[in-house]
Amino acid sequence: GDWPGWTSGDAGTRVTGFQAEVNGVKVPQVPVNGDFSLTILGAALPWDANPGYDNSRRQRMKLVYSTDSCVAEIPEHVRGIGCARSTRNVRALTKTGTYGTQSIVVQTLCSTVPTKTGYNNATFGGLRIGSAKMERTYKVCYCAGVDCHEPSSWKTVPGTLRVARSSFTWTSSPPSPFLRKFTHVHPGAAGVLPEQLQIEVVRGPFESFSDPTTWEMKVVRH
């Protein structure tokens, strides 16, 4: 009916947080080197039950270190999110106190689309974070699908994503990077002999109780 002085609708897109999931189950911390998904939580996200009006696949998400801005480069340990570098001209305050134009390199052209969407959520799957020697904290950034190439369209989602340090670390002798075929001069030998690559795996204190004599190791292409 007619309600004079009343307007119906919503307050616009609001992002309230996120949750990490493994096989559809919410987890407090993502596994190291394990597949997981991130679900953006909020209200009035860009979604419509009519496919002809549904713009939910335009939404984008990325992970950066907690100390970085949302336009920063994706950390090397993060897999499953693809963003390209581009140069943007932004309005900035100069040393003289006036505003001018400054060129900055950003990563806002991201190709990862949500795997599941709804009015109150958007899920991005196929994610993985590699191991590291120290615990790392990440920031979740979100674009609602409008002008995602613009740095101002990216917003920080409330909360932080923590990834535990790896239980095992390794070092090589000689240290990386090294050539596929490297040589050294062996003391007391004539000429140059092939060098041997040695890899040492170290377990952190109280990380596990397995017998080192039963460990196995393999090298795979990164």
Short mmCIF file of C-alpha atoms in Angstrom, two decimals:
data_model
loop_
_atom_site.label_atom_id
_atom_site.label_comp_id
_atom_site.label_asym_id
_atom_site.label_seq_id
_atom_site.Cartn_x
_atom_site.Cartn_y
_atom_site.Cartn_z
CA GLY A 1 0.00 0.00 0.00
CA ASP A 2 0.88 3.67 0.04
CA TRP A 3 2.91 4.81 3.07
CA PRO A 4 3.44 8.58 2.87
CA GLY A 5 6.79 9.71 4.25
CA TRP A 6 8.26 6.18 4.29
CA THR A 7 10.98 4.81 2.00
CA SER A 8 11.81 1.11 1.75
CA GLY A 9 15.13 -0.44 0.79
CA ASP A 10 18.50 -1.18 2.36
CA ALA A 11 21.42 0.91 3.55
CA GLY A 12 23.74 -0.32 0.80
CA THR A 13 26.53 -2.88 0.79
CA ARG A 14 28.06 -3.46 4.21
CA VAL A 15 30.92 -5.87 4.93
CA THR A 16 31.11 -7.03 8.54
CA GLY A 17 33.82 -9.72 8.52
CA PHE A 18 34.96 -13.01 7.05
CA GLN A 19 35.40 -16.65 7.98
CA ALA A 20 37.84 -19.31 6.81
CA GLU A 21 36.49 -22.72 5.86
CA VAL A 22 37.98 -26.14 5.07
CA ASN A 23 35.63 -28.46 3.16
CA GLY A 24 32.74 -26.17 4.08
CA VAL A 25 33.49 -26.25 7.83
CA LYS A 26 34.47 -23.04 9.63
CA VAL A 27 37.99 -23.18 11.09
CA PRO A 28 39.69 -20.76 13.52
CA GLN A 29 43.01 -20.95 11.67
CA VAL A 30 43.83 -21.95 8.11
CA PRO A 31 46.09 -24.96 7.56
CA VAL A 32 49.63 -24.46 6.32
CA ASN A 33 49.94 -25.70 2.73
CA GLY A 34 46.31 -26.83 2.82
CA ASP A 35 43.38 -25.80 0.63
CA PHE A 36 40.77 -23.52 2.19
CA SER A 37 38.13 -20.94 1.25
CA LEU A 38 37.26 -17.49 2.57
CA THR A 39 33.69 -16.26 2.91
CA ILE A 40 33.06 -12.53 3.01
CA LEU A 41 30.19 -11.74 5.39
CA GLY A 42 27.93 -8.71 5.26
CA ALA A 43 24.62 -7.39 4.03
CA ALA A 44 23.28 -6.24 0.68
CA LEU A 45 26.19 -7.72 -1.24
CA PRO A 46 25.80 -7.50 -5.05
CA TRP A 47 23.58 -10.52 -5.72
CA ASP A 48 20.25 -11.12 -7.43
CA ALA A 49 18.18 -14.28 -7.78
CA ASN A 50 17.54 -13.31 -11.41
CA PRO A 51 20.69 -14.27 -13.39
CA GLY A 52 20.05 -11.38 -15.76
CA TYR A 53 20.55 -8.88 -12.94
CA ASP A 54 23.13 -10.79 -10.91
CA ASN A 55 26.50 -8.99 -10.68
CA SER A 56 27.91 -11.12 -7.87
CA ARG A 57 30.73 -12.60 -9.99
CA ARG A 58 32.25 -9.14 -10.33
CA GLN A 59 33.23 -9.18 -6.65
CA ARG A 60 36.91 -9.56 -5.89
CA MET A 61 39.01 -10.49 -2.86
CA LYS A 62 42.73 -10.50 -2.13
CA LEU A 63 45.11 -11.14 0.76
CA VAL A 64 47.98 -8.87 1.78
CA TYR A 65 50.20 -8.67 4.84
CA SER A 66 48.42 -7.04 7.77
CA THR A 67 50.81 -4.08 7.63
CA ASP A 68 50.22 -3.40 3.92
CA SER A 69 47.49 -1.47 2.15
CA CYS A 70 44.91 -3.20 -0.02
CA VAL A 71 46.66 -2.13 -3.23
CA ALA A 72 49.91 -3.85 -2.23
CA GLU A 73 51.39 -6.91 -3.92
CA ILE A 74 50.06 -10.33 -2.94
CA PRO A 75 52.58 -12.16 -0.69
CA GLU A 76 54.59 -14.89 -2.38
CA HIS A 77 53.23 -17.55 0.00
CA VAL A 78 49.62 -16.97 -1.12
CA ARG A 79 48.19 -19.17 -3.89
CA GLY A 80 44.84 -19.10 -5.68
CA ILE A 81 44.57 -15.32 -6.11
CA GLY A 82 45.74 -13.68 -9.31
CA CYS A 83 46.33 -9.92 -9.52
CA ALA A 84 48.24 -7.93 -12.14
CA ARG A 85 50.37 -4.86 -11.61
CA SER A 86 49.27 -1.54 -13.04
CA THR A 87 50.18 2.13 -12.66
CA ARG A 88 47.54 4.52 -11.38
CA ASN A 89 47.56 8.28 -11.09
CA VAL A 90 46.17 9.33 -7.72
CA ARG A 91 45.58 12.70 -6.08
CA ALA A 92 48.15 13.29 -3.34
CA LEU A 93 49.32 16.07 -1.06
CA THR A 94 52.69 17.50 -2.13
CA LYS A 95 55.52 18.83 0.05
CA THR A 96 54.36 22.39 -0.63
CA GLY A 97 50.97 21.70 0.92
CA THR A 98 49.06 21.63 -2.36
CA TYR A 99 47.40 18.71 -4.08
CA GLY A 100 48.86 17.16 -7.20
CA THR A 101 48.97 13.89 -9.12
CA GLN A 102 51.23 11.00 -8.14
CA SER A 103 51.84 7.75 -10.05
CA ILE A 104 51.83 4.58 -7.94
CA VAL A 105 52.17 0.89 -8.78
CA VAL A 106 49.22 -1.14 -7.51
CA GLN A 107 47.75 -4.62 -7.75
CA THR A 108 44.02 -4.04 -8.16
CA LEU A 109 43.31 -5.96 -11.38
CA CYS A 110 42.39 -9.30 -9.83
CA SER A 111 40.90 -12.25 -11.70
CA THR A 112 39.75 -14.54 -8.87
CA VAL A 113 35.94 -14.79 -8.90
CA PRO A 114 33.71 -16.06 -6.08
CA THR A 115 32.69 -19.71 -6.20
CA LYS A 116 29.48 -19.14 -4.23
CA THR A 117 27.47 -15.96 -3.70
CA GLY A 118 24.44 -14.74 -1.81
CA TYR A 119 22.81 -11.60 -0.44
CA ASN A 120 24.85 -11.84 2.78
CA ASN A 121 28.01 -13.68 1.70
CA ALA A 122 30.52 -14.38 -1.05
CA THR A 123 32.87 -17.37 -0.94
CA PHE A 124 36.25 -17.55 -2.67
CA GLY A 125 37.70 -21.05 -2.90
CA GLY A 126 40.87 -22.77 -4.03
CA LEU A 127 43.12 -20.77 -1.69
CA ARG A 128 46.37 -21.93 -0.12
CA ILE A 129 49.09 -20.28 1.98
CA GLY A 130 52.56 -21.80 1.96
CA SER A 131 54.74 -22.46 4.96
CA ALA A 132 57.00 -19.89 6.57
CA LYS A 133 59.51 -19.85 9.43
CA MET A 134 57.43 -17.39 11.45
CA GLU A 135 53.71 -16.95 12.10
CA ARG A 136 52.19 -14.56 9.60
CA THR A 137 49.16 -12.28 9.80
CA TYR A 138 47.18 -11.31 6.71
CA LYS A 139 44.59 -8.69 5.88
CA VAL A 140 41.52 -9.51 3.78
CA CYS A 141 40.63 -6.91 1.16
CA TYR A 142 37.34 -6.75 -0.74
CA CYS A 143 35.90 -4.97 -3.77
CA ALA A 144 32.14 -5.05 -4.31
CA GLY A 145 32.55 -5.31 -8.08
CA VAL A 146 32.34 -1.64 -9.07
CA ASP A 147 35.51 -0.10 -10.55
CA CYS A 148 37.79 -2.66 -8.88
CA HIS A 149 40.70 -1.29 -10.91
CA GLU A 150 40.51 1.85 -8.77
CA PRO A 151 42.48 1.71 -5.49
CA SER A 152 39.64 3.51 -3.67
CA SER A 153 37.24 0.64 -4.46
CA TRP A 154 39.17 -1.78 -2.22
CA LYS A 155 38.22 -1.90 1.46
CA THR A 156 39.71 -3.75 4.41
CA VAL A 157 37.43 -6.47 5.81
CA PRO A 158 37.29 -6.41 9.65
CA GLY A 159 39.45 -9.08 11.25
CA THR A 160 42.83 -10.67 10.59
CA LEU A 161 43.86 -14.04 9.19
CA ARG A 162 46.63 -15.81 11.09
CA VAL A 163 48.74 -18.64 9.72
CA ALA A 164 50.95 -20.63 12.07
CA ARG A 165 54.64 -21.07 11.40
CA SER A 166 55.84 -24.25 9.77
CA SER A 167 56.81 -27.15 12.03
CA PHE A 168 59.76 -27.91 9.76
CA THR A 169 62.28 -25.63 8.04
CA TRP A 170 65.15 -26.36 5.70
CA THR A 171 68.45 -24.89 4.58
CA SER A 172 70.71 -25.81 1.70
CA SER A 173 74.45 -25.92 1.19
CA PRO A 174 75.37 -24.08 -0.94
CA PRO A 175 72.55 -21.62 -0.16
CA SER A 176 69.94 -20.90 -2.83
CA PRO A 177 69.70 -19.64 -5.47
CA PHE A 178 72.15 -21.94 -7.20
CA LEU A 179 72.75 -23.05 -10.75
CA ARG A 180 71.41 -26.34 -12.03
CA LYS A 181 74.99 -27.36 -12.85
CA PHE A 182 77.40 -25.77 -10.40
CA THR A 183 81.00 -26.69 -9.68
CA HIS A 184 83.72 -26.05 -7.15
CA VAL A 185 87.48 -26.56 -6.85
CA HIS A 186 88.07 -29.53 -4.57
CA PRO A 187 91.08 -29.07 -2.22
CA GLY A 188 93.94 -31.35 -3.23
CA ALA A 189 92.30 -32.36 -6.51
CA ALA A 190 93.28 -31.31 -9.98
CA GLY A 191 90.63 -29.48 -11.94
CA VAL A 192 87.02 -28.65 -11.15
CA LEU A 193 84.62 -31.25 -9.72
CA PRO A 194 80.79 -31.25 -9.54
CA GLU A 195 79.42 -29.73 -6.35
CA GLN A 196 77.02 -31.68 -4.13
CA LEU A 197 73.79 -30.13 -2.90
CA GLN A 198 73.01 -30.81 0.75
CA ILE A 199 69.62 -30.05 2.32
CA GLU A 200 69.12 -30.00 6.08
CA VAL A 201 65.59 -30.27 7.53
CA VAL A 202 65.10 -28.95 11.07
CA ARG A 203 62.09 -29.49 13.34
CA GLY A 204 61.08 -26.74 15.73
CA PRO A 205 61.06 -27.40 19.51
CA PHE A 206 58.03 -29.44 20.64
CA GLU A 207 56.47 -29.29 17.17
CA SER A 208 56.14 -33.07 16.74
CA PHE A 209 57.46 -36.33 18.14
CA SER A 210 58.30 -38.29 15.01
CA ASP A 211 61.58 -40.20 14.68
CA PRO A 212 63.98 -38.27 12.35
CA THR A 213 65.39 -41.57 11.07
CA THR A 214 62.00 -42.27 9.47
CA TRP A 215 61.69 -38.91 7.69
CA GLU A 216 61.56 -38.74 3.91
CA MET A 217 62.11 -35.75 1.67
CA LYS A 218 61.52 -34.86 -1.96
CA VAL A 219 62.09 -31.79 -4.10
CA VAL A 220 59.28 -30.50 -6.35
CA ARG A 221 59.08 -27.65 -8.83
CA HIS A 222 57.86 -24.43 -7.21
#
